[in-house]
Amino acid sequence: MKRASSLYLTNETGIPWKNRAPLLTAIDMELTERCNNRCVHCGINQPEKDAAARERELGTAAWQELLRQAADLGALTVRFTGGEPLLREDFTELYLHARRLGLRVLLFTNARLITPELADLFARIPPLEEIEITSYGMTAASYESVSQQKGSFSEFRSGVDLLLARKIPVIIKGTLLPATRHEMNDFIAWTGTMPSFVMFLELRSRRDSEEKNERIRQLRLPPGEGVRILSTQPDIYRRDMYRICRECEIKPTDRIFTCNQGNKLCIDAYGKIQYCLALRHPDTVLDSRAHTLKAYLTDYLPALRSRRSENAEFLQRCARCYLRSFCDQCPAKSWMEHGVLDQPVEYVCEIAHEQARYLGLLEKEEQAWTITDWPERLKQLADRLQ
Amino acid sequence: MSPTLDTVYRHSEDVISRFVEGELLIIPLVAGIGDMENDIFSMDETGKEIWTRLNGEKSAAVIIQELEEVFHAAPDVIRADVLGLLDELARRRLIIAVEKPV
Ligand code: SF4
Ligand code: SF4
């Protein structure tokens, strides 16, 4: 008999699954699309007081049942997101339900609705994941020019302070918008580390408003500027890129789903089971009121993942493009921009090209999908970066 | 207090235990469990056999006896291992000694 006291501490990725990884490792639950902010760039928000949206949202019992299914399938983490998930009156109930099922909770919030009571609850029954808070500005003026809600900045800061005072681990993310770009250094000084920034904005994932989409396009960071920011710390950036280049195995493929989504799923506010948060194409969703999560994973997902493109442009470009390993082109991006699963997204494509040019993988006018000597180019890059 | 052969333990209500694909995971529910907060505990095969027997009814002696049948190892090795693990689990507040009825 081995020594019994081999109790050890671990984390999700460190669990040595002897047999096989569970069918589901994590689930995203978009508890509501409503939000108490009205951010100019937001790809999802519905008005806080939208009674029709609230009416359509899943009820407490339905969410609890989905949490139970997720735990039974082996999930270790649930992400509660939105909209603003704290707008749900039953948030505490759902949180406790998830924790009692042995799930870790990853909360995405704008922090405005964090109360002393809620912060106390997180201190007593910790989420076991850092709470992720997005900041929309360092001053009331900049924040509220984004959130379009008077008083939202002070509520946000007070929410963050309530958590920090209780030493609850948080991650603060920033958003690079015209109104906040000049605040990057203040932001870094405030958070004390190099925080993550939402840099390249996505369009509305419901494809519900061309007017809002047009506004988002106007707010987008030009790819060149984005790459300049990404490479502010050139060593880290180059090292990351080197790792990606070293690990990437590039084979031409007409498969549409090449992303590494793993054994994860998402449920939207109204109970639709989705492949991921932003992918709402009707061909990829099932209603959780008629299908179990297990049925989605075992009966539906394999066929979805094996779907092949018949779109000539995709086949000519992405299917044979050697930048695929670090390009963000994916079915969700294609859905948001074009309403289909496999149309190259020009903004995403330009960002990848800009990065490739920075790394010396492409000349100015070259198009990545026409390059045939890419193995040598990648090797030269690896040599340069070593 | 170190466990004795008579001590009876149960799982603490401050942790949740789950079997996921054959792995036993012990997940803290409240803060301050274990030495390192916010981590999931896992146990090897022996640990699993012991954990599942900590039902608030079986004494350490009974568990040792049952494990002798499962593992066919020398009794003093099994005894040292069981008491060692119980001690560690109790120290980390993952299990609680059940008061004996007077
Ligand atoms: S860089 Fe352009 S062509 Fe290449 S994968 Fe991305 S979107 Fe497709
Ligand atoms: S479709 Fe896009 S957003 Fe969804 S998981 Fe894949 S890469 Fe991520």
Coordinates of C-alpha atoms and ligand atoms in Angstrom, one line a residue:
Chain A
M1 CA 0.0 0.0 0.0
K2 CA 1.3 3.5 -0.9
R3 CA 1.5 6.0 1.8
A4 CA -2.1 7.2 2.2
S5 CA -1.4 10.8 2.9
S6 CA -0.9 11.8 -0.7
L7 CA -3.5 14.4 -0.4
Y8 CA -2.5 17.2 -2.6
L9 CA -3.6 20.6 -3.8
T10 CA -4.4 21.1 -7.3
N11 CA -6.2 23.3 -9.8
E12 CA -8.4 22.5 -12.8
T13 CA -5.7 22.1 -15.3
G14 CA -3.6 20.2 -12.9
I15 CA -6.0 17.5 -12.1
P16 CA -4.5 14.3 -13.3
W17 CA -7.4 12.8 -15.1
K18 CA -6.4 9.2 -15.0
N19 CA -9.2 7.9 -17.1
R20 CA -10.3 10.8 -19.3
A21 CA -11.3 14.4 -19.0
P22 CA -14.9 14.9 -18.2
L23 CA -17.4 15.4 -20.9
L24 CA -17.8 19.0 -19.8
T25 CA -15.1 20.9 -18.0
A26 CA -16.7 24.4 -17.7
I27 CA -19.9 26.2 -18.6
D28 CA -20.7 29.8 -19.3
M29 CA -24.1 31.0 -18.1
E30 CA -25.2 34.3 -19.5
L31 CA -27.7 35.1 -16.7
T32 CA -29.2 38.1 -18.4
E33 CA -28.5 40.3 -21.4
R34 CA -29.7 43.3 -19.5
C35 CA -27.2 45.7 -18.0
N36 CA -27.2 48.8 -15.8
N37 CA -24.6 50.4 -18.0
R38 CA -25.3 51.4 -21.6
C39 CA -21.7 51.1 -22.9
V40 CA -21.3 52.6 -26.3
H41 CA -19.2 49.6 -27.6
C42 CA -21.2 46.8 -26.0
G43 CA -22.0 43.8 -28.1
I44 CA -24.8 42.4 -26.0
N45 CA -26.5 44.8 -23.5
Q46 CA -30.3 45.3 -23.3
P47 CA -31.8 48.0 -21.1
E48 CA -31.8 47.2 -17.4
K49 CA -35.6 47.7 -17.2
D50 CA -36.5 45.8 -20.3
A51 CA -39.4 43.9 -18.9
A52 CA -39.9 41.8 -22.0
A53 CA -36.2 40.6 -21.9
R54 CA -36.6 39.9 -18.1
E55 CA -39.7 37.9 -18.8
R56 CA -38.0 35.7 -21.4
E57 CA -35.0 35.0 -19.1
L58 CA -34.7 31.5 -17.6
G59 CA -36.1 31.2 -14.0
T60 CA -34.2 30.2 -10.9
A61 CA -35.2 26.6 -11.0
A62 CA -34.2 26.2 -14.7
W63 CA -30.8 27.7 -14.0
Q64 CA -30.4 25.4 -11.0
E65 CA -31.3 22.4 -13.0
L66 CA -28.7 23.4 -15.7
L67 CA -26.1 23.8 -13.0
R68 CA -26.8 20.4 -11.7
Q69 CA -26.5 18.9 -15.2
A70 CA -23.2 20.7 -15.6
A71 CA -21.8 19.4 -12.3
D72 CA -23.0 15.8 -13.1
L73 CA -21.1 16.0 -16.4
G74 CA -18.0 16.9 -14.5
A75 CA -17.8 20.7 -14.9
L76 CA -15.6 22.3 -12.3
T77 CA -16.3 25.9 -13.2
V78 CA -19.3 28.0 -14.1
R79 CA -18.8 31.5 -15.4
F80 CA -21.7 33.8 -14.6
T81 CA -21.8 36.6 -17.1
G82 CA -24.2 38.9 -18.9
G83 CA -25.2 41.7 -19.5
E84 CA -24.7 42.4 -15.8
P85 CA -25.3 39.1 -13.9
L86 CA -25.8 40.9 -10.6
L87 CA -29.1 42.4 -11.9
R88 CA -30.7 39.0 -11.3
E89 CA -32.5 39.2 -8.0
D90 CA -31.7 35.5 -7.6
F91 CA -28.0 35.9 -8.1
T92 CA -27.1 35.0 -4.5
E93 CA -29.3 31.9 -4.7
L94 CA -27.7 30.8 -8.0
Y95 CA -24.2 31.5 -6.7
L96 CA -24.8 29.4 -3.5
H97 CA -26.4 26.7 -5.5
A98 CA -23.3 26.5 -7.8
R99 CA -20.9 26.5 -4.9
R100 CA -22.8 23.8 -3.1
L101 CA -22.6 21.6 -6.1
G102 CA -18.9 21.9 -5.8
L103 CA -18.5 24.4 -8.7
R104 CA -16.1 27.2 -8.8
V105 CA -17.7 30.5 -9.9
L106 CA -16.1 32.9 -12.3
L107 CA -18.0 36.1 -12.1
F108 CA -17.8 38.8 -14.8
T109 CA -19.3 42.0 -13.6
N110 CA -19.0 45.8 -13.8
A111 CA -19.0 45.8 -10.0
R112 CA -21.6 48.5 -9.7
L113 CA -24.0 46.3 -7.7
I114 CA -21.5 44.8 -5.3
T115 CA -23.0 45.6 -1.9
P116 CA -21.3 45.1 1.5
E117 CA -23.5 42.0 2.0
L118 CA -22.5 40.5 -1.3
A119 CA -18.8 41.2 -0.7
D120 CA -19.2 39.5 2.8
L121 CA -20.7 36.5 1.1
F122 CA -17.8 36.3 -1.3
A123 CA -15.4 36.5 1.6
R124 CA -17.2 33.8 3.6
I125 CA -18.0 31.5 0.6
P126 CA -15.3 32.4 -1.9
P127 CA -16.0 31.9 -5.6
L128 CA -12.6 30.1 -5.9
E129 CA -11.9 32.1 -9.0
E130 CA -10.8 35.7 -9.3
I131 CA -13.8 38.0 -9.9
E132 CA -13.3 39.7 -13.3
I133 CA -14.3 43.3 -13.4
T134 CA -14.2 45.5 -16.5
S135 CA -13.3 49.2 -16.0
Y136 CA -14.5 51.7 -18.5
G137 CA -12.5 54.6 -17.4
M138 CA -10.3 56.1 -14.7
T139 CA -12.4 59.2 -14.1
A140 CA -16.1 59.8 -13.8
A141 CA -16.0 61.8 -17.0
S142 CA -14.3 59.1 -19.1
Y143 CA -16.1 56.2 -17.5
E144 CA -19.5 57.7 -17.9
S145 CA -18.9 58.8 -21.4
V146 CA -18.6 55.1 -22.1
S147 CA -21.3 53.7 -19.7
Q148 CA -23.7 56.5 -20.4
Q149 CA -25.0 56.3 -16.9
K150 CA -24.6 59.1 -14.4
G151 CA -23.2 58.0 -11.1
S152 CA -21.9 54.7 -12.5
F153 CA -18.2 55.5 -12.0
S154 CA -18.5 56.0 -8.2
E155 CA -20.6 52.8 -7.9
F156 CA -18.0 50.9 -9.9
R157 CA -15.1 52.1 -7.7
S158 CA -17.1 51.5 -4.5
G159 CA -17.8 47.9 -5.7
V160 CA -14.1 47.3 -6.3
D161 CA -13.2 48.8 -3.0
L162 CA -15.6 46.6 -1.1
L163 CA -14.0 43.5 -2.6
L164 CA -10.4 44.7 -2.1
A165 CA -11.1 45.6 1.5
R166 CA -12.0 42.0 2.1
K167 CA -9.0 40.7 0.1
I168 CA -11.2 39.0 -2.4
P169 CA -9.1 38.3 -5.5
V170 CA -10.1 40.4 -8.5
I171 CA -8.9 40.9 -12.0
I172 CA -9.5 44.4 -13.4
K173 CA -9.7 44.6 -17.2
G174 CA -9.7 47.7 -19.2
T175 CA -11.3 48.6 -22.5
L176 CA -9.3 50.6 -25.1
L177 CA -11.8 53.1 -26.5
P178 CA -11.2 56.6 -27.9
A179 CA -12.3 58.0 -24.6
T180 CA -10.0 55.9 -22.5
R181 CA -6.9 55.2 -24.6
H182 CA -5.0 58.1 -23.0
E183 CA -5.6 56.6 -19.6
M184 CA -3.7 53.4 -20.1
N185 CA -0.7 54.4 -17.9
D186 CA -3.0 55.6 -15.1
F187 CA -4.9 52.3 -15.4
I188 CA -1.7 50.2 -15.2
A189 CA -0.6 52.3 -12.2
W190 CA -3.9 51.7 -10.5
T191 CA -4.1 48.0 -11.0
G192 CA -0.4 47.6 -10.2
T193 CA 0.2 45.1 -13.0
M194 CA -0.1 44.9 -16.7
P195 CA -3.8 44.3 -16.9
S196 CA -5.6 42.8 -19.8
F197 CA -7.4 45.1 -22.1
V198 CA -10.3 44.5 -24.4
M199 CA -8.7 45.8 -27.5
F200 CA -10.4 44.7 -30.6
L201 CA -14.2 45.3 -30.3
E202 CA -16.7 42.7 -31.5
L203 CA -20.0 43.5 -33.1
R204 CA -23.4 42.7 -31.6
S205 CA -23.6 39.0 -31.1
R206 CA -27.4 39.1 -31.5
R207 CA -27.0 40.9 -34.8
D208 CA -29.8 43.1 -33.5
S209 CA -28.8 46.6 -34.5
E210 CA -26.9 47.8 -37.6
E211 CA -26.9 51.3 -36.0
K212 CA -25.1 50.0 -32.9
N213 CA -22.8 47.9 -35.1
E214 CA -21.8 51.0 -37.1
R215 CA -21.0 52.8 -33.8
I216 CA -18.8 49.9 -32.7
R217 CA -17.0 50.0 -36.0
Q218 CA -16.2 53.6 -35.5
L219 CA -14.8 52.9 -32.0
R220 CA -12.5 50.1 -33.2
L221 CA -8.8 50.4 -32.6
P222 CA -7.0 50.5 -36.0
P223 CA -5.0 47.3 -36.3
G224 CA -1.7 49.1 -36.5
E225 CA -2.3 50.9 -33.2
G226 CA -3.4 47.6 -31.6
V227 CA -0.2 45.9 -32.6
R228 CA 1.8 48.9 -31.3
I229 CA 0.1 48.4 -27.9
L230 CA 0.4 44.7 -27.9
S231 CA 4.1 45.0 -28.5
T232 CA 4.6 47.7 -25.8
Q233 CA 6.5 45.0 -24.0
P234 CA 8.3 43.6 -27.0
D235 CA 10.1 40.7 -25.2
I236 CA 6.8 39.3 -23.8
Y237 CA 5.0 39.8 -27.1
R238 CA 7.7 38.2 -29.1
R239 CA 8.1 35.3 -26.6
D240 CA 4.3 34.7 -26.8
M241 CA 4.5 34.7 -30.6
Y242 CA 7.5 32.4 -30.6
R243 CA 5.5 29.9 -28.5
I244 CA 2.6 30.1 -30.8
C245 CA 4.7 29.7 -33.9
R246 CA 6.6 26.7 -32.3
E247 CA 3.4 25.0 -31.3
C248 CA 1.4 25.6 -34.4
E249 CA 0.8 22.8 -36.7
I250 CA -0.6 24.2 -39.9
K251 CA -2.4 22.0 -42.2
P252 CA -4.8 23.2 -44.8
T253 CA -8.3 22.3 -43.8
D254 CA -11.8 23.1 -44.9
R255 CA -13.1 22.5 -41.4
I256 CA -15.0 25.4 -40.0
F257 CA -14.5 24.7 -36.3
T258 CA -10.7 24.6 -35.7
C259 CA -10.9 26.7 -32.5
N260 CA -9.7 25.1 -29.2
Q261 CA -13.0 25.5 -27.3
G262 CA -12.4 22.3 -25.4
N263 CA -15.2 20.6 -23.5
K264 CA -17.1 23.8 -22.7
L265 CA -20.6 25.1 -23.4
C266 CA -22.6 28.2 -22.9
I267 CA -26.2 28.8 -22.0
D268 CA -27.8 32.1 -23.1
A269 CA -30.2 34.1 -20.9
Y270 CA -33.2 32.4 -22.5
G271 CA -32.0 28.8 -22.1
K272 CA -30.4 28.2 -25.5
I273 CA -27.3 25.9 -25.4
Q274 CA -24.6 27.5 -27.4
Y275 CA -21.1 26.3 -28.5
C276 CA -19.7 29.5 -27.0
L277 CA -20.7 32.9 -25.8
A278 CA -20.8 34.8 -29.0
L279 CA -21.9 32.1 -31.4
R280 CA -25.7 32.4 -31.8
H281 CA -26.1 31.1 -35.3
P282 CA -29.4 29.1 -35.3
D283 CA -27.6 26.0 -36.8
T284 CA -25.4 25.8 -33.6
V285 CA -27.9 26.2 -30.8
L286 CA -30.3 23.9 -29.0
D287 CA -33.1 24.7 -26.5
S288 CA -32.2 23.4 -23.0
R289 CA -35.9 23.0 -22.3
A290 CA -36.0 20.3 -25.0
H291 CA -32.4 18.9 -24.9
T292 CA -30.0 18.1 -22.1
L293 CA -26.4 19.4 -22.0
K294 CA -25.3 15.8 -22.4
A295 CA -27.4 15.5 -25.6
Y296 CA -25.8 18.6 -27.0
L297 CA -22.3 17.3 -26.2
T298 CA -22.7 13.8 -27.4
D299 CA -25.3 13.9 -30.2
Y300 CA -25.1 17.4 -31.6
L301 CA -21.6 18.7 -31.1
P302 CA -19.6 16.1 -33.0
A303 CA -21.5 16.8 -36.2
L304 CA -21.2 20.5 -35.7
R305 CA -17.4 20.3 -35.2
S306 CA -17.0 18.3 -38.3
R307 CA -18.7 20.8 -40.5
R308 CA -16.8 21.7 -43.6
S309 CA -16.9 24.9 -45.5
E310 CA -18.3 25.3 -49.0
N311 CA -17.7 29.0 -49.1
A312 CA -15.2 29.7 -51.9
E313 CA -13.7 32.7 -50.2
F314 CA -13.1 30.8 -47.0
L315 CA -11.6 27.9 -48.9
Q316 CA -9.3 30.2 -50.8
R317 CA -8.2 32.1 -47.8
C318 CA -8.6 30.8 -44.2
A319 CA -8.6 27.2 -45.2
R320 CA -5.0 27.5 -46.4
C321 CA -3.7 30.4 -44.4
Y322 CA -0.6 29.9 -42.2
L323 CA -1.6 32.8 -39.9
R324 CA -4.5 30.7 -38.6
S325 CA -2.7 29.9 -35.4
F326 CA -2.8 33.5 -34.2
C327 CA -5.6 34.9 -36.2
D328 CA -8.9 35.3 -34.4
Q329 CA -11.0 34.3 -37.3
C330 CA -13.6 31.9 -36.1
P331 CA -17.2 30.9 -36.6
A332 CA -18.4 33.3 -33.9
K333 CA -16.6 36.2 -35.4
S334 CA -18.0 35.3 -38.8
W335 CA -21.5 35.0 -37.3
M336 CA -21.3 38.4 -35.7
E337 CA -20.0 40.2 -38.8
H338 CA -21.7 38.3 -41.6
G339 CA -24.4 36.1 -40.1
V340 CA -22.7 32.9 -41.4
L341 CA -20.1 30.6 -39.9
D342 CA -17.3 30.8 -42.4
Q343 CA -16.8 34.2 -44.0
P344 CA -13.4 35.8 -43.4
V345 CA -13.7 38.9 -41.2
E346 CA -11.7 41.7 -42.7
Y347 CA -11.0 43.5 -39.4
V348 CA -9.7 40.3 -37.8
C349 CA -7.7 39.5 -41.0
E350 CA -6.1 42.9 -41.0
I351 CA -5.1 42.5 -37.3
A352 CA -3.4 39.1 -38.0
H353 CA -1.6 40.6 -41.1
E354 CA -0.4 43.6 -39.0
Q355 CA 1.0 41.2 -36.4
A356 CA 2.6 39.1 -39.0
R357 CA 4.3 42.2 -40.5
Y358 CA 5.5 43.3 -37.1
L359 CA 7.1 39.8 -36.7
G360 CA 8.7 39.9 -40.1
L361 CA 6.5 37.0 -41.4
L362 CA 5.0 39.1 -44.2
E363 CA 6.0 41.9 -46.5
K364 CA 3.8 44.9 -46.8
E365 CA 1.6 43.9 -49.6
E366 CA 1.6 40.2 -49.2
Q367 CA -1.5 38.2 -48.4
A368 CA -0.9 35.4 -45.9
W369 CA -3.0 32.8 -47.7
T370 CA -0.9 33.1 -50.9
I371 CA 2.4 32.3 -49.1
T372 CA 3.8 28.9 -49.7
D373 CA 7.2 29.1 -48.1
W374 CA 5.8 29.6 -44.7
P375 CA 7.6 26.8 -43.0
E376 CA 10.9 28.6 -43.7
R377 CA 9.4 31.9 -42.6
L378 CA 8.3 30.4 -39.3
K379 CA 11.7 28.8 -38.8
Q380 CA 13.5 32.1 -39.4
L381 CA 11.2 33.8 -37.0
A382 CA 11.9 31.2 -34.3
D383 CA 15.6 31.6 -35.0
R384 CA 15.4 35.4 -34.7
L385 CA 13.5 35.1 -31.4
Q386 CA 15.7 32.6 -29.7
Chain B
M1 CA -5.9 16.3 18.8
S2 CA -4.4 13.3 16.9
P3 CA -6.8 10.6 15.8
T4 CA -7.0 7.4 17.8
L5 CA -8.3 4.1 16.8
D6 CA -11.6 5.0 18.4
T7 CA -12.1 8.3 16.7
V8 CA -15.1 8.6 14.3
Y9 CA -15.0 11.2 11.6
R10 CA -17.4 12.7 9.2
H11 CA -16.8 15.0 6.2
S12 CA -16.9 18.7 7.2
E13 CA -20.0 20.6 5.8
D14 CA -17.5 23.3 4.9
V15 CA -16.3 21.2 1.9
I16 CA -18.0 19.5 -1.0
S17 CA -16.6 16.2 -2.3
R18 CA -17.2 15.1 -5.8
F19 CA -16.2 12.1 -8.0
V20 CA -15.4 13.3 -11.5
E21 CA -14.3 10.7 -13.9
G22 CA -13.0 8.5 -11.1
E23 CA -11.1 11.3 -9.4
L24 CA -12.1 12.3 -5.9
L25 CA -12.1 16.1 -5.6
I26 CA -12.6 17.9 -2.3
I27 CA -13.7 21.5 -2.9
P28 CA -13.7 24.1 -0.1
L29 CA -17.1 25.7 0.4
V30 CA -16.1 28.3 3.0
A31 CA -13.0 30.4 3.2
G32 CA -10.0 29.3 5.2
I33 CA -10.1 25.5 4.5
G34 CA -6.8 23.8 4.1
D35 CA -3.5 25.6 4.3
M36 CA -3.9 27.1 0.8
E37 CA -7.2 28.8 0.2
N38 CA -9.0 28.5 -3.1
D39 CA -7.6 25.1 -4.1
I40 CA -9.2 21.9 -4.9
F41 CA -7.9 18.8 -3.1
S42 CA -7.6 15.5 -4.7
M43 CA -6.6 12.1 -3.3
D44 CA -5.0 8.9 -4.6
E45 CA -6.7 5.5 -4.5
T46 CA -5.9 4.9 -0.9
G47 CA -7.1 8.3 0.1
K48 CA -10.4 7.7 -1.8
E49 CA -11.0 4.4 0.0
I50 CA -10.5 6.2 3.3
W51 CA -12.5 9.3 2.5
T52 CA -15.6 7.4 1.3
R53 CA -15.6 5.5 4.7
L54 CA -15.7 8.7 6.8
N55 CA -19.4 8.6 7.2
G56 CA -19.7 9.6 10.9
E57 CA -20.2 6.0 11.9
K58 CA -17.0 4.1 11.3
S59 CA -14.2 4.4 13.7
A60 CA -10.6 4.6 12.5
A61 CA -10.2 1.0 13.7
V62 CA -13.1 -0.2 11.6
I63 CA -11.7 1.6 8.5
I64 CA -8.3 0.1 9.1
Q65 CA -9.8 -3.4 9.3
E66 CA -11.8 -2.8 6.1
L67 CA -8.7 -1.6 4.3
E68 CA -6.7 -4.6 5.3
E69 CA -9.2 -6.6 3.2
V70 CA -8.9 -4.3 0.3
F71 CA -5.2 -3.8 0.1
H72 CA -3.7 -6.9 1.7
A73 CA -0.8 -4.9 3.1
A74 CA 0.9 -5.3 6.5
P75 CA -1.6 -4.1 9.2
D76 CA 0.9 -1.7 10.8
V77 CA 1.5 0.0 7.5
I78 CA -2.2 0.4 6.9
R79 CA -2.7 1.6 10.4
A80 CA 0.0 4.2 10.1
D81 CA -1.3 5.4 6.7
V82 CA -4.9 5.7 7.9
L83 CA -4.1 7.5 11.1
G84 CA -1.6 9.8 9.2
L85 CA -4.2 10.8 6.6
L86 CA -7.0 11.3 9.2
D87 CA -4.6 13.5 11.1
E88 CA -3.9 15.6 8.0
L89 CA -7.5 15.8 6.9
A90 CA -8.5 16.9 10.4
R91 CA -5.7 19.5 10.6
R92 CA -7.0 21.0 7.4
R93 CA -10.5 20.9 8.7
L94 CA -11.8 18.7 5.9
I95 CA -13.2 16.2 8.4
I96 CA -14.6 16.6 11.9
A97 CA -14.5 14.2 14.8
V98 CA -17.9 13.0 15.8
E99 CA -18.6 13.3 19.5
K100 CA -19.2 10.0 21.1
P101 CA -22.6 9.6 22.9
V102 CA -22.0 9.7 26.6
Ligands
SF4_1 S1 -5.4 36.1 -41.6 FE1 -7.2 36.4 -42.9 S2 -7.1 34.7 -44.4 FE2 -5.8 34.2 -42.7 S3 -7.0 33.0 -41.3 FE3 -7.1 35.1 -40.6 S4 -9.0 35.9 -41.6 FE4 -8.4 34.0 -42.7
SF4_2 S1 -16.1 30.2 -32.1 FE1 -14.6 31.9 -31.6 S2 -15.3 32.8 -29.7 FE2 -16.3 30.8 -30.0 S3 -14.9 29.4 -28.9 FE3 -14.4 29.4 -31.0 S4 -12.7 30.9 -31.0 FE4 -13.8 31.2 -29.2

